[in-house]
């Protein structure tokens, strides 16, 4: 699981899932708009049809990076996010990329 891996690497995970109360021992928030603090990145594991709403929330919250996992592709939303000054990574796994960077010494 990607979230567990990131936690093991020392990253703080803040789950957003309206259908869950807790994931990996962390409390879930219903949406990005419900976060009472700033986050560095929104890592999207969701159906691409739901991406526009989440990107709108990320723009509103001023989240600097949106990472869309493997298979999560929404070009219009990516364009809107970039126009709002947000860095967008799309159709890549954050765990795979982190491991690659660790091996290459980029981190």
PDB file of C-alpha atoms in Angstrom:
ATOM      1  CA  UNK A   1       0.000   0.000   0.000  1.00  0.00           C
ATOM      2  CA  UNK A   2       1.385   3.384  -1.038  1.00  0.00           C
ATOM      3  CA  UNK A   3       0.196   5.281   2.040  1.00  0.00           C
ATOM      4  CA  UNK A   4       1.813   2.765   4.396  1.00  0.00           C
ATOM      5  CA  UNK A   5       5.083   2.971   2.441  1.00  0.00           C
ATOM      6  CA  UNK A   6       5.101   6.774   2.637  1.00  0.00           C
ATOM      7  CA  UNK A   7       4.434   6.652   6.380  1.00  0.00           C
ATOM      8  CA  UNK A   8       7.334   4.211   6.785  1.00  0.00           C
ATOM      9  CA  UNK A   9       9.535   6.715   4.934  1.00  0.00           C
ATOM     10  CA  UNK A  10       8.618   9.406   7.464  1.00  0.00           C
ATOM     11  CA  UNK A  11       5.926  11.272   5.551  1.00  0.00           C
ATOM     12  CA  UNK A  12       2.755  12.398   7.296  1.00  0.00           C
ATOM     13  CA  UNK A  13      -0.361  11.031   5.604  1.00  0.00           C
ATOM     14  CA  UNK A  14      -3.714  12.809   5.825  1.00  0.00           C
ATOM     15  CA  UNK A  15      -6.442  10.579   4.370  1.00  0.00           C
ATOM     16  CA  UNK A  16      -9.387  12.138   2.557  1.00  0.00           C
ATOM     17  CA  UNK A  17     -12.266   9.700   2.235  1.00  0.00           C
ATOM     18  CA  UNK A  18     -15.872  10.632   3.000  1.00  0.00           C
ATOM     19  CA  UNK A  19     -16.759   6.973   3.543  1.00  0.00           C
ATOM     20  CA  UNK A  20     -14.134   6.210   6.185  1.00  0.00           C
ATOM     21  CA  UNK A  21     -13.478   7.470   9.696  1.00  0.00           C
ATOM     22  CA  UNK A  22      -9.860   6.299   9.827  1.00  0.00           C
ATOM     23  CA  UNK A  23      -7.185   4.846   7.535  1.00  0.00           C
ATOM     24  CA  UNK A  24      -3.906   3.412   8.867  1.00  0.00           C
ATOM     25  CA  UNK A  25      -4.707   4.882  12.260  1.00  0.00           C
ATOM     26  CA  UNK A  26      -5.078   8.376  10.816  1.00  0.00           C
ATOM     27  CA  UNK A  27      -8.389  10.255  10.981  1.00  0.00           C
ATOM     28  CA  UNK A  28     -10.098  10.782   7.616  1.00  0.00           C
ATOM     29  CA  UNK A  29     -11.431  14.089   6.395  1.00  0.00           C
ATOM     30  CA  UNK A  30     -14.429  14.258   4.061  1.00  0.00           C
ATOM     31  CA  UNK A  31     -12.748  16.587   1.535  1.00  0.00           C
ATOM     32  CA  UNK A  32      -9.674  18.746   1.054  1.00  0.00           C
ATOM     33  CA  UNK A  33     -11.808  21.713   2.088  1.00  0.00           C
ATOM     34  CA  UNK A  34     -12.261  20.156   5.539  1.00  0.00           C
ATOM     35  CA  UNK A  35      -8.533  20.193   6.310  1.00  0.00           C
ATOM     36  CA  UNK A  36      -7.838  22.610   9.185  1.00  0.00           C
ATOM     37  CA  UNK A  37      -4.166  22.888   8.160  1.00  0.00           C
ATOM     38  CA  UNK A  38      -2.010  23.150   5.036  1.00  0.00           C
ATOM     39  CA  UNK A  39      -0.646  20.137   3.168  1.00  0.00           C
ATOM     40  CA  UNK A  40       2.253  19.897   0.720  1.00  0.00           C
ATOM     41  CA  UNK A  41       0.617  17.588  -1.801  1.00  0.00           C
ATOM     42  CA  UNK A  42      -2.677  15.973  -2.757  1.00  0.00           C
ATOM     43  CA  UNK A  43      -2.088  12.384  -3.895  1.00  0.00           C
ATOM     44  CA  UNK A  44      -5.169  11.294  -5.854  1.00  0.00           C
ATOM     45  CA  UNK A  45      -6.273   7.654  -5.772  1.00  0.00           C
ATOM     46  CA  UNK A  46      -9.708   7.959  -7.352  1.00  0.00           C
ATOM     47  CA  UNK A  47     -11.816   7.483 -10.426  1.00  0.00           C
ATOM     48  CA  UNK A  48     -10.768  10.061 -13.051  1.00  0.00           C
ATOM     49  CA  UNK A  49     -14.405  11.253 -13.224  1.00  0.00           C
ATOM     50  CA  UNK A  50     -13.999  12.604  -9.678  1.00  0.00           C
ATOM     51  CA  UNK A  51     -10.759  14.485 -10.401  1.00  0.00           C
ATOM     52  CA  UNK A  52     -12.302  17.856 -11.432  1.00  0.00           C
ATOM     53  CA  UNK A  53     -14.030  18.333  -8.070  1.00  0.00           C
ATOM     54  CA  UNK A  54     -10.881  17.449  -6.121  1.00  0.00           C
ATOM     55  CA  UNK A  55      -8.723  19.705  -8.299  1.00  0.00           C
ATOM     56  CA  UNK A  56     -11.159  22.567  -7.666  1.00  0.00           C
ATOM     57  CA  UNK A  57     -10.732  21.947  -3.933  1.00  0.00           C
ATOM     58  CA  UNK A  58      -6.931  21.834  -4.252  1.00  0.00           C
ATOM     59  CA  UNK A  59      -6.954  25.137  -6.134  1.00  0.00           C
ATOM     60  CA  UNK A  60      -9.189  26.692  -3.469  1.00  0.00           C
ATOM     61  CA  UNK A  61      -6.931  25.409  -0.653  1.00  0.00           C
ATOM     62  CA  UNK A  62      -3.732  26.479  -2.449  1.00  0.00           C
ATOM     63  CA  UNK A  63      -2.193  23.013  -2.377  1.00  0.00           C
ATOM     64  CA  UNK A  64       1.080  23.324  -4.330  1.00  0.00           C
ATOM     65  CA  UNK A  65       1.289  19.799  -5.822  1.00  0.00           C
ATOM     66  CA  UNK A  66      -1.320  17.421  -7.219  1.00  0.00           C
ATOM     67  CA  UNK A  67      -0.134  13.867  -7.842  1.00  0.00           C
ATOM     68  CA  UNK A  68      -2.486  11.639  -9.836  1.00  0.00           C
ATOM     69  CA  UNK A  69      -1.617   7.977  -9.376  1.00  0.00           C
ATOM     70  CA  UNK A  70      -1.269   5.366 -12.133  1.00  0.00           C
ATOM     71  CA  UNK A  71      -4.422   5.273 -14.227  1.00  0.00           C
ATOM     72  CA  UNK A  72      -5.685   8.604 -12.900  1.00  0.00           C
ATOM     73  CA  UNK A  73      -5.635  10.874 -15.943  1.00  0.00           C
ATOM     74  CA  UNK A  74      -7.648  14.038 -16.438  1.00  0.00           C
ATOM     75  CA  UNK A  75      -5.972  16.451 -18.844  1.00  0.00           C
ATOM     76  CA  UNK A  76      -8.476  19.302 -18.469  1.00  0.00           C
ATOM     77  CA  UNK A  77      -8.121  19.293 -14.686  1.00  0.00           C
ATOM     78  CA  UNK A  78      -4.337  19.074 -14.958  1.00  0.00           C
ATOM     79  CA  UNK A  79      -4.356  22.108 -17.251  1.00  0.00           C
ATOM     80  CA  UNK A  80      -6.582  24.077 -14.855  1.00  0.00           C
ATOM     81  CA  UNK A  81      -4.342  23.197 -11.920  1.00  0.00           C
ATOM     82  CA  UNK A  82      -1.208  24.250 -13.802  1.00  0.00           C
ATOM     83  CA  UNK A  83      -2.870  27.521 -14.797  1.00  0.00           C
ATOM     84  CA  UNK A  84      -3.494  28.078 -11.069  1.00  0.00           C
ATOM     85  CA  UNK A  85       0.227  27.589 -10.392  1.00  0.00           C
ATOM     86  CA  UNK A  86      -0.008  24.026  -9.100  1.00  0.00           C
ATOM     87  CA  UNK A  87       2.614  21.460 -10.081  1.00  0.00           C
ATOM     88  CA  UNK A  88       0.907  18.374 -11.539  1.00  0.00           C
ATOM     89  CA  UNK A  89       2.248  14.831 -11.826  1.00  0.00           C
ATOM     90  CA  UNK A  90      -0.133  12.489 -13.623  1.00  0.00           C
ATOM     91  CA  UNK A  91      -0.336   8.739 -14.236  1.00  0.00           C
ATOM     92  CA  UNK A  92       2.678   7.915 -12.034  1.00  0.00           C
ATOM     93  CA  UNK A  93       2.971   6.051  -8.748  1.00  0.00           C
ATOM     94  CA  UNK A  94       4.466   8.133  -5.954  1.00  0.00           C
ATOM     95  CA  UNK A  95       5.875   4.974  -4.305  1.00  0.00           C
ATOM     96  CA  UNK A  96       7.614   3.812  -7.489  1.00  0.00           C
ATOM     97  CA  UNK A  97       9.012   7.290  -8.140  1.00  0.00           C
ATOM     98  CA  UNK A  98      10.199   7.671  -4.534  1.00  0.00           C
ATOM     99  CA  UNK A  99      11.963   4.291  -4.669  1.00  0.00           C
ATOM    100  CA  UNK A 100      13.559   5.201  -8.004  1.00  0.00           C
ATOM    101  CA  UNK A 101      14.838   8.479  -6.593  1.00  0.00           C
ATOM    102  CA  UNK A 102      16.186   6.732  -3.476  1.00  0.00           C
ATOM    103  CA  UNK A 103      18.099   4.238  -5.621  1.00  0.00           C
ATOM    104  CA  UNK A 104      19.502   6.952  -7.880  1.00  0.00           C
ATOM    105  CA  UNK A 105      20.468   9.118  -4.907  1.00  0.00           C
ATOM    106  CA  UNK A 106      18.206  11.974  -6.003  1.00  0.00           C
ATOM    107  CA  UNK A 107      16.683  12.253  -2.506  1.00  0.00           C
TER     108      UNK A 107
END
